[in-house]
Short mmCIF file of C-alpha atoms in Angstrom, two decimals:
data_model
loop_
_atom_site.label_atom_id
_atom_site.label_comp_id
_atom_site.label_asym_id
_atom_site.label_seq_id
_atom_site.Cartn_x
_atom_site.Cartn_y
_atom_site.Cartn_z
CA UNK A 1 -43.02 21.98 12.37
CA UNK A 2 -40.63 23.37 10.29
CA UNK A 3 -37.05 21.83 10.37
CA UNK A 4 -34.96 24.72 11.19
CA UNK A 5 -31.95 22.42 10.59
CA UNK A 6 -32.24 22.08 6.64
CA UNK A 7 -29.66 22.05 4.80
CA UNK A 8 -32.03 22.46 1.15
CA UNK A 9 -30.72 26.35 -0.26
CA UNK A 10 -33.78 29.00 -1.07
CA UNK A 11 -33.47 28.50 -5.00
CA UNK A 12 -33.05 26.94 -8.08
CA UNK A 13 -29.72 26.27 -9.41
CA UNK A 14 -28.90 25.05 -12.66
CA UNK A 15 -26.00 22.57 -12.54
CA UNK A 16 -23.44 21.00 -14.94
CA UNK A 17 -21.80 17.66 -15.14
CA UNK A 18 -18.61 16.63 -16.45
CA UNK A 19 -18.00 13.56 -15.98
CA UNK A 20 -20.12 10.34 -15.76
CA UNK A 21 -18.52 7.56 -13.44
CA UNK A 22 -19.35 6.21 -10.02
CA UNK A 23 -18.71 10.17 -8.21
CA UNK A 24 -21.23 11.90 -10.92
CA UNK A 25 -23.70 9.68 -9.73
CA UNK A 26 -22.88 10.57 -6.22
CA UNK A 27 -22.88 14.17 -6.58
CA UNK A 28 -26.60 14.09 -9.06
CA UNK A 29 -27.86 12.69 -5.69
CA UNK A 30 -26.64 15.46 -3.75
CA UNK A 31 -27.29 17.96 -6.39
CA UNK A 32 -31.17 17.25 -6.18
CA UNK A 33 -30.87 16.85 -2.25
CA UNK A 34 -30.10 20.58 -2.85
CA UNK A 35 -33.16 21.58 -5.52
CA UNK A 36 -30.96 21.92 -8.04
CA UNK A 37 -31.99 20.81 -11.06
CA UNK A 38 -29.03 18.83 -13.22
CA UNK A 39 -29.04 20.53 -16.02
CA UNK A 40 -26.40 19.70 -18.55
CA UNK A 41 -23.73 16.55 -18.59
CA UNK A 42 -20.78 16.05 -20.90
CA UNK A 43 -18.44 13.26 -20.81
CA UNK A 44 -15.02 11.77 -22.37
CA UNK A 45 -17.71 11.33 -25.98
CA UNK A 46 -20.94 12.14 -26.86
CA UNK A 47 -22.13 9.03 -26.67
CA UNK A 48 -20.45 8.31 -23.43
CA UNK A 49 -22.64 12.31 -22.07
CA UNK A 50 -25.96 10.40 -23.63
CA UNK A 51 -25.70 7.74 -22.35
CA UNK A 52 -24.79 9.55 -18.41
CA UNK A 53 -27.93 11.74 -19.61
CA UNK A 54 -30.68 8.53 -19.13
CA UNK A 55 -29.24 6.80 -16.31
CA UNK A 56 -28.69 10.28 -14.31
CA UNK A 57 -31.65 12.00 -15.69
CA UNK A 58 -29.94 14.96 -16.72
CA UNK A 59 -32.13 17.32 -18.44
CA UNK A 60 -28.86 17.57 -21.99
CA UNK A 61 -26.57 16.25 -22.82
CA UNK A 62 -23.32 17.80 -25.04
CA UNK A 63 -21.28 16.99 -27.80
CA UNK A 64 -18.36 18.69 -26.16
CA UNK A 65 -17.13 20.16 -22.17
CA UNK A 66 -16.78 23.62 -24.65
CA UNK A 67 -20.25 23.46 -25.58
CA UNK A 68 -21.42 23.08 -21.91
CA UNK A 69 -19.22 25.48 -20.62
CA UNK A 70 -20.55 27.83 -23.49
CA UNK A 71 -24.54 27.80 -21.66
CA UNK A 72 -25.06 30.69 -20.09
CA UNK A 73 -27.99 29.03 -18.48
CA UNK A 74 -26.02 26.60 -16.20
CA UNK A 75 -24.97 28.65 -12.93
CA UNK A 76 -22.25 25.52 -11.43
CA UNK A 77 -20.47 22.65 -12.41
CA UNK A 78 -19.32 19.92 -11.05
CA UNK A 79 -15.98 18.10 -12.43
CA UNK A 80 -16.08 14.39 -11.66
CA UNK A 81 -13.11 13.12 -14.02
CA UNK A 82 -9.75 11.53 -13.66
CA UNK A 83 -7.43 13.58 -11.60
CA UNK A 84 -5.22 14.73 -14.79
CA UNK A 85 -7.91 16.73 -15.75
CA UNK A 86 -9.26 18.67 -13.19
CA UNK A 87 -6.39 21.80 -13.88
CA UNK A 88 -7.84 22.05 -17.14
CA UNK A 89 -11.30 21.59 -16.65
CA UNK A 90 -11.39 24.05 -13.17
CA UNK A 91 -9.72 26.65 -14.75
CA UNK A 92 -11.57 26.30 -18.48
CA UNK A 93 -14.82 26.20 -15.59
CA UNK A 94 -13.78 29.51 -13.50
CA UNK A 95 -12.69 31.48 -17.30
CA UNK A 96 -16.65 30.52 -18.01
CA UNK A 97 -17.58 32.35 -15.40
CA UNK A 98 -18.73 29.71 -13.53
CA UNK A 99 -18.68 28.84 -9.82
CA UNK A 100 -17.06 24.72 -9.36
CA UNK A 101 -17.01 21.99 -7.43
CA UNK A 102 -13.88 20.05 -8.33
CA UNK A 103 -13.13 16.81 -7.16
CA UNK A 104 -10.26 16.28 -5.19
CA UNK A 105 -7.32 15.84 -5.68
CA UNK A 106 -7.57 19.63 -7.19
CA UNK A 107 -4.89 19.40 -8.65
CA UNK A 108 -1.88 16.99 -9.58
CA UNK A 109 0.65 19.27 -7.87
CA UNK A 110 1.29 22.25 -5.68
CA UNK A 111 1.79 24.68 -8.97
CA UNK A 112 -1.49 23.95 -10.81
CA UNK A 113 -3.63 23.94 -7.95
CA UNK A 114 -1.47 27.32 -6.67
CA UNK A 115 -3.14 28.59 -10.31
CA UNK A 116 -6.10 27.56 -9.57
CA UNK A 117 -6.68 29.06 -6.22
CA UNK A 118 -5.27 31.90 -7.24
CA UNK A 119 -7.45 31.69 -10.66
CA UNK A 120 -10.53 31.43 -8.21
CA UNK A 121 -10.50 34.03 -5.79
CA UNK A 122 -9.62 37.09 -8.57
CA UNK A 123 -12.94 35.90 -10.26
CA UNK A 124 -14.99 35.92 -7.28
CA UNK A 125 -16.60 32.32 -7.59
CA UNK A 126 -17.46 29.93 -5.65
CA UNK A 127 -15.03 26.72 -5.80
CA UNK A 128 -14.89 23.67 -3.99
CA UNK A 129 -13.54 20.83 -3.16
CA UNK A 130 -15.45 16.97 -1.74
CA UNK A 131 -13.31 17.17 1.44
CA UNK A 132 -17.08 16.14 2.60
CA UNK A 133 -16.04 13.76 6.08
CA UNK A 134 -16.64 17.48 7.09
CA UNK A 135 -20.11 16.71 7.32
CA UNK A 136 -20.42 14.32 9.24
CA UNK A 137 -22.49 16.12 12.40
CA UNK A 138 -20.43 14.03 14.81
CA UNK A 139 -17.26 15.39 13.57
CA UNK A 140 -18.62 19.03 13.88
CA UNK A 141 -18.95 17.93 17.41
CA UNK A 142 -15.62 16.78 18.11
CA UNK A 143 -14.38 20.02 15.70
CA UNK A 144 -16.42 22.57 18.67
CA UNK A 145 -14.97 19.96 22.01
CA UNK A 146 -11.86 20.41 21.04
CA UNK A 147 -12.15 24.22 19.63
CA UNK A 148 -14.11 25.53 23.43
CA UNK A 149 -11.50 23.78 25.13
CA UNK A 150 -13.42 20.35 26.48
CA UNK A 151 -10.74 18.65 24.95
CA UNK A 152 -7.73 20.23 26.72
CA UNK A 153 -4.52 20.91 25.28
CA UNK A 154 -3.41 18.36 22.84
CA UNK A 155 -0.28 16.06 23.04
CA UNK A 156 -0.75 13.07 20.61
CA UNK A 157 -3.09 12.72 16.98
CA UNK A 158 -2.86 9.66 15.51
CA UNK A 159 -5.12 8.31 12.37
CA UNK A 160 -5.84 5.97 9.67
CA UNK A 161 -7.99 5.62 6.57
CA UNK A 162 -7.81 1.44 5.53
CA UNK A 163 -9.76 0.17 2.22
CA UNK A 164 -8.80 -3.51 0.24
CA UNK A 165 -10.25 -2.47 -2.93
CA UNK A 166 -7.08 -2.72 -4.50
CA UNK A 167 -5.58 -5.77 -2.50
CA UNK A 168 -4.85 -8.53 -5.25
CA UNK A 169 -3.34 -7.91 -8.55
CA UNK A 170 -6.23 -8.79 -10.46
CA UNK A 171 -7.67 -5.12 -9.16
CA UNK A 172 -6.90 -2.64 -11.36
CA UNK A 173 -8.73 1.19 -11.97
CA UNK A 174 -7.43 4.42 -13.02
CA UNK A 175 -5.81 6.09 -10.38
CA UNK A 176 -3.38 3.37 -10.23
CA UNK A 177 -2.13 4.95 -13.50
CA UNK A 178 0.12 7.44 -12.46
CA UNK A 179 -1.04 9.41 -15.67
CA UNK A 180 -3.95 9.67 -15.20
CA UNK A 181 -3.76 9.52 -11.07
CA UNK A 182 -1.17 11.93 -10.58
CA UNK A 183 2.25 10.49 -8.86
CA UNK A 184 0.05 9.81 -5.58
CA UNK A 185 -2.55 7.18 -5.34
CA UNK A 186 -3.38 6.07 -1.81
CA UNK A 187 -2.08 9.18 -0.30
CA UNK A 188 -3.72 11.52 -2.85
CA UNK A 189 -6.61 10.18 -2.99
CA UNK A 190 -7.58 9.06 1.01
CA UNK A 191 -4.99 10.23 2.94
CA UNK A 192 -6.55 13.53 2.07
CA UNK A 193 -9.62 13.28 3.33
CA UNK A 194 -7.64 12.13 6.36
CA UNK A 195 -5.21 15.06 6.81
CA UNK A 196 -7.75 17.51 6.32
CA UNK A 197 -9.69 15.92 8.92
CA UNK A 198 -7.36 15.49 11.48
CA UNK A 199 -6.60 19.61 10.57
CA UNK A 200 -9.87 20.46 10.20
CA UNK A 201 -10.96 18.84 14.50
CA UNK A 202 -7.85 19.31 16.11
CA UNK A 203 -7.60 23.45 15.22
CA UNK A 204 -3.73 22.65 14.02
CA UNK A 205 -1.25 22.56 11.42
CA UNK A 206 0.91 19.70 10.48
CA UNK A 207 3.95 21.23 9.52
CA UNK A 208 7.21 18.34 9.06
CA UNK A 209 6.56 15.43 8.03
CA UNK A 210 8.00 11.88 7.97
CA UNK A 211 6.76 8.91 5.34
CA UNK A 212 6.95 5.89 4.17
CA UNK A 213 5.45 4.17 1.21
CA UNK A 214 5.08 1.41 -0.12
CA UNK A 215 3.67 -0.40 -3.66
CA UNK A 216 2.52 -3.78 -3.51
CA UNK A 217 2.49 -5.03 -6.53
CA UNK A 218 4.69 -3.30 -9.10
CA UNK A 219 2.30 -4.92 -11.99
CA UNK A 220 -1.68 -5.44 -12.03
CA UNK A 221 -4.24 -6.30 -14.36
CA UNK A 222 -4.10 -3.71 -16.76
CA UNK A 223 -1.40 -1.59 -15.95
CA UNK A 224 1.87 -3.31 -15.80
CA UNK A 225 4.63 -0.64 -14.70
CA UNK A 226 2.67 0.25 -11.24
CA UNK A 227 4.78 3.78 -9.83
CA UNK A 228 1.83 5.10 -7.57
CA UNK A 229 1.42 3.65 -3.85
CA UNK A 230 -0.36 1.19 -2.59
CA UNK A 231 0.44 2.45 1.25
CA UNK A 232 2.01 5.30 3.21
CA UNK A 233 2.91 5.11 7.01
CA UNK A 234 3.94 8.86 8.39
CA UNK A 235 4.75 10.57 11.45
CA UNK A 236 4.41 14.11 12.35
CA UNK A 237 4.32 17.67 14.39
CA UNK A 238 2.47 20.27 14.45
CA UNK A 239 3.05 24.13 14.48
CA UNK A 240 1.93 23.92 17.97
CA UNK A 241 4.69 20.86 18.36
CA UNK A 242 1.83 17.95 18.39
CA UNK A 243 2.66 15.07 18.39
CA UNK A 244 0.67 12.50 15.28
CA UNK A 245 1.35 9.52 13.54
CA UNK A 246 -1.28 7.74 10.10
CA UNK A 247 -1.40 5.08 8.38
CA UNK A 248 -3.24 4.95 4.41
CA UNK A 249 -4.00 1.85 3.42
CA UNK A 250 -5.81 0.55 -0.05
CA UNK A 251 -4.64 -3.54 -0.02
CA UNK A 252 -6.06 -3.87 4.22
CA UNK A 253 -8.54 -7.17 3.71
CA UNK A 254 -11.70 -6.70 5.25
CA UNK A 255 -11.30 -2.65 5.62
CA UNK A 256 -13.83 -0.98 3.23
CA UNK A 257 -13.52 2.86 4.26
CA UNK A 258 -12.19 2.41 7.13
CA UNK A 259 -11.39 6.93 8.14
CA UNK A 260 -10.56 7.41 11.82
CA UNK A 261 -8.77 9.09 14.36
CA UNK A 262 -8.30 9.47 17.87
CA UNK A 263 -7.38 12.96 19.42
CA UNK A 264 -6.12 13.08 23.17
CA UNK A 265 -5.80 16.12 25.08
CA UNK A 266 -4.84 16.81 28.88
CA UNK A 267 -8.69 16.15 29.74
CA UNK A 268 -10.24 13.85 27.24
CA UNK A 269 -9.64 11.95 24.15
CA UNK A 270 -12.04 11.91 20.72
CA UNK A 271 -12.35 9.13 18.80
CA UNK A 272 -14.22 9.45 15.20
CA UNK A 273 -14.38 5.90 12.83
CA UNK A 274 -16.32 6.97 9.43
CA UNK A 275 -17.73 3.34 8.81
CA UNK A 276 -19.73 4.09 12.25
CA UNK A 277 -20.23 7.78 12.48
CA UNK A 278 -23.57 7.91 14.46
CA UNK A 279 -21.41 8.29 17.36
CA UNK A 280 -18.44 9.58 18.80
CA UNK A 281 -16.01 8.38 22.02
CA UNK A 282 -15.04 10.25 24.44
CA UNK A 283 -12.49 9.12 26.94
CA UNK A 284 -11.06 10.16 30.28
CA UNK A 285 -9.15 8.77 33.01
CA UNK A 286 -12.72 8.89 35.19
CA UNK A 287 -13.72 6.88 32.20
CA UNK A 288 -15.13 6.43 28.47
CA UNK A 289 -18.53 7.07 26.75
CA UNK A 290 -20.15 7.28 23.56
CA UNK A 291 -21.38 9.39 22.37
CA UNK A 292 -25.09 8.89 20.03
CA UNK A 293 -25.71 11.78 17.43
CA UNK A 294 -28.83 13.33 18.89
CA UNK A 295 -29.35 17.16 17.87
CA UNK A 296 -30.97 18.28 20.81
CA UNK A 297 -27.68 17.27 22.71
CA UNK A 298 -25.37 18.78 20.02
CA UNK A 299 -23.49 21.78 19.21
CA UNK A 300 -25.54 24.25 16.75
CA UNK A 301 -22.93 23.20 13.40
CA UNK A 302 -23.86 19.83 14.51
CA UNK A 303 -27.22 19.96 15.30
CA UNK A 304 -27.57 21.99 11.60
CA UNK A 305 -25.69 19.12 10.20
CA UNK A 306 -28.47 16.32 11.97
CA UNK A 307 -31.43 16.28 9.20
CA UNK A 308 -32.97 13.58 10.78
CA UNK A 309 -33.89 12.30 13.93
CA UNK A 310 -31.93 10.75 16.34
CA UNK A 311 -32.10 7.01 15.91
CA UNK A 312 -31.97 7.43 12.17
CA UNK A 313 -28.98 6.59 10.74
CA UNK A 314 -27.10 9.09 8.62
CA UNK A 315 -24.36 8.75 6.33
CA UNK A 316 -21.65 9.03 3.73
CA UNK A 317 -24.43 10.39 1.14
CA UNK A 318 -26.09 12.64 3.56
CA UNK A 319 -22.49 13.88 4.17
CA UNK A 320 -22.37 14.38 0.71
CA UNK A 321 -25.23 16.05 0.45
CA UNK A 322 -24.52 18.60 2.81
CA UNK A 323 -21.37 19.54 1.37
CA UNK A 324 -23.41 20.38 -2.44
CA UNK A 325 -26.34 22.55 -0.13
CA UNK A 326 -23.34 24.24 1.43
CA UNK A 327 -21.46 25.25 -1.21
CA UNK A 328 -25.13 25.78 -3.04
CA UNK A 329 -25.44 28.34 -0.31
CA UNK A 330 -22.80 29.89 -0.94
CA UNK A 331 -23.33 30.86 -4.42
CA UNK A 332 -26.65 32.39 -2.67
CA UNK A 333 -24.05 34.53 -0.16
CA UNK A 334 -24.71 32.03 2.96
CA UNK A 335 -21.45 30.82 3.72
CA UNK A 336 -21.35 28.73 5.93
CA UNK A 337 -17.98 27.66 8.88
CA UNK A 338 -16.47 24.48 8.22
CA UNK A 339 -17.41 25.07 4.12
CA UNK A 340 -13.95 23.16 2.12
CA UNK A 341 -12.58 25.46 -0.74
CA UNK A 342 -9.92 25.70 -3.60
CA UNK A 343 -7.38 26.62 -0.84
CA UNK A 344 -8.21 23.64 1.16
CA UNK A 345 -7.66 21.67 -1.98
CA UNK A 346 -3.77 23.08 -2.29
CA UNK A 347 -3.17 22.84 1.24
CA UNK A 348 -3.86 18.99 0.42
CA UNK A 349 -1.50 19.29 -2.95
CA UNK A 350 1.03 21.06 -0.82
CA UNK A 351 0.43 17.89 1.64
CA UNK A 352 1.02 15.23 -0.56
CA UNK A 353 3.85 16.32 -2.26
CA UNK A 354 5.47 16.77 0.78
CA UNK A 355 4.51 13.02 1.83
CA UNK A 356 6.38 12.11 -1.86
CA UNK A 357 9.72 14.11 -0.92
CA UNK A 358 9.65 12.68 2.49
CA UNK A 359 9.08 8.57 1.32
CA UNK A 360 11.19 8.79 -1.39
CA UNK A 361 14.35 11.09 0.65
CA UNK A 362 14.05 9.18 3.59
CA UNK A 363 14.18 11.84 5.66
CA UNK A 364 11.74 14.40 7.57
CA UNK A 365 10.34 17.18 5.54
CA UNK A 366 9.28 20.88 6.29
CA UNK A 367 5.53 20.93 4.49
CA UNK A 368 5.74 24.03 2.92
CA UNK A 369 3.57 27.32 3.35
CA UNK A 370 2.49 29.05 0.68
CA UNK A 371 1.05 32.74 1.07
CA UNK A 372 -1.96 31.54 -0.85
CA UNK A 373 -3.57 29.94 1.84
CA UNK A 374 -2.83 33.15 4.28
CA UNK A 375 -5.66 33.15 6.06
CA UNK A 376 -7.49 30.26 5.59
CA UNK A 377 -11.15 29.89 7.78
CA UNK A 378 -10.89 26.03 8.72
#
């Protein structure tokens, strides 16, 4: 029987990679699942690219990024490098006339993110950012239930994204260094995913924020003067007047990758937990239920992303695979609802700068409105 829910694209694109770390491995699995070839890779050095070629099964290692960009047989470039390099690399990819998938944050400031968004629009290339949690089927189910009015008028939104991989002073990573990761760490790294989901699912935009941040360790194993935050707490309001709060931490013991949100409306509450992505909790005054992913009982978009039958768990890599497949589908002219583009990356940069400003000043901050975000299809 033919599976009409598949997200595999119809022809074989040739993808190139810049960067050879953990995220490159995740991207590589998604590229193959989408039926494309990993044609080339460039990294921090020719030796690093050569090692990655063998490890990831890439067709060719390039001595430099410029050599990779000059290969006219490559259709799309995945930028999987430290945050501070994203702007220059994505700009070079677009100017080379290629489609681009750029890891988030799109840029470490709003100015650069705006330039990239305008450049991608002018060039007419497909330019996406991996806000991949959008691609869990139960996220699409939650979104559809709110959009169709089943939840009722939204009153409150709460969310958290908790990890423990930087729990101790001995834990360290390049992201801790503001020169590489940018002025925000915890929020830009994982809070961006949380806020993207809150807006994507609710259909509402955060308009004002009041934030507090804390750096638990002023020095770590390799970074002795830490300027980036370990955690952020914030309250917010949306353009529609909904009240919300969020907590983001990379120092929460026992939490590995716990992204959770709860949206309450007049008729019901929806709760999603990324560590249990096969279910959606539905709460009502008369009782609650746990909705388990079953493509035969879900909304069309949720069913499309359910590439496995009910009872066969899907997870993070499946969501990433769907994101890449939809990106490649857009390159072929098949643009799917909910594909996160550079505009969404710009939106994230705007929110990040607002959080930084509020936490430093200790006051409420109005989230700026940018003309570049007009007409965004969430």
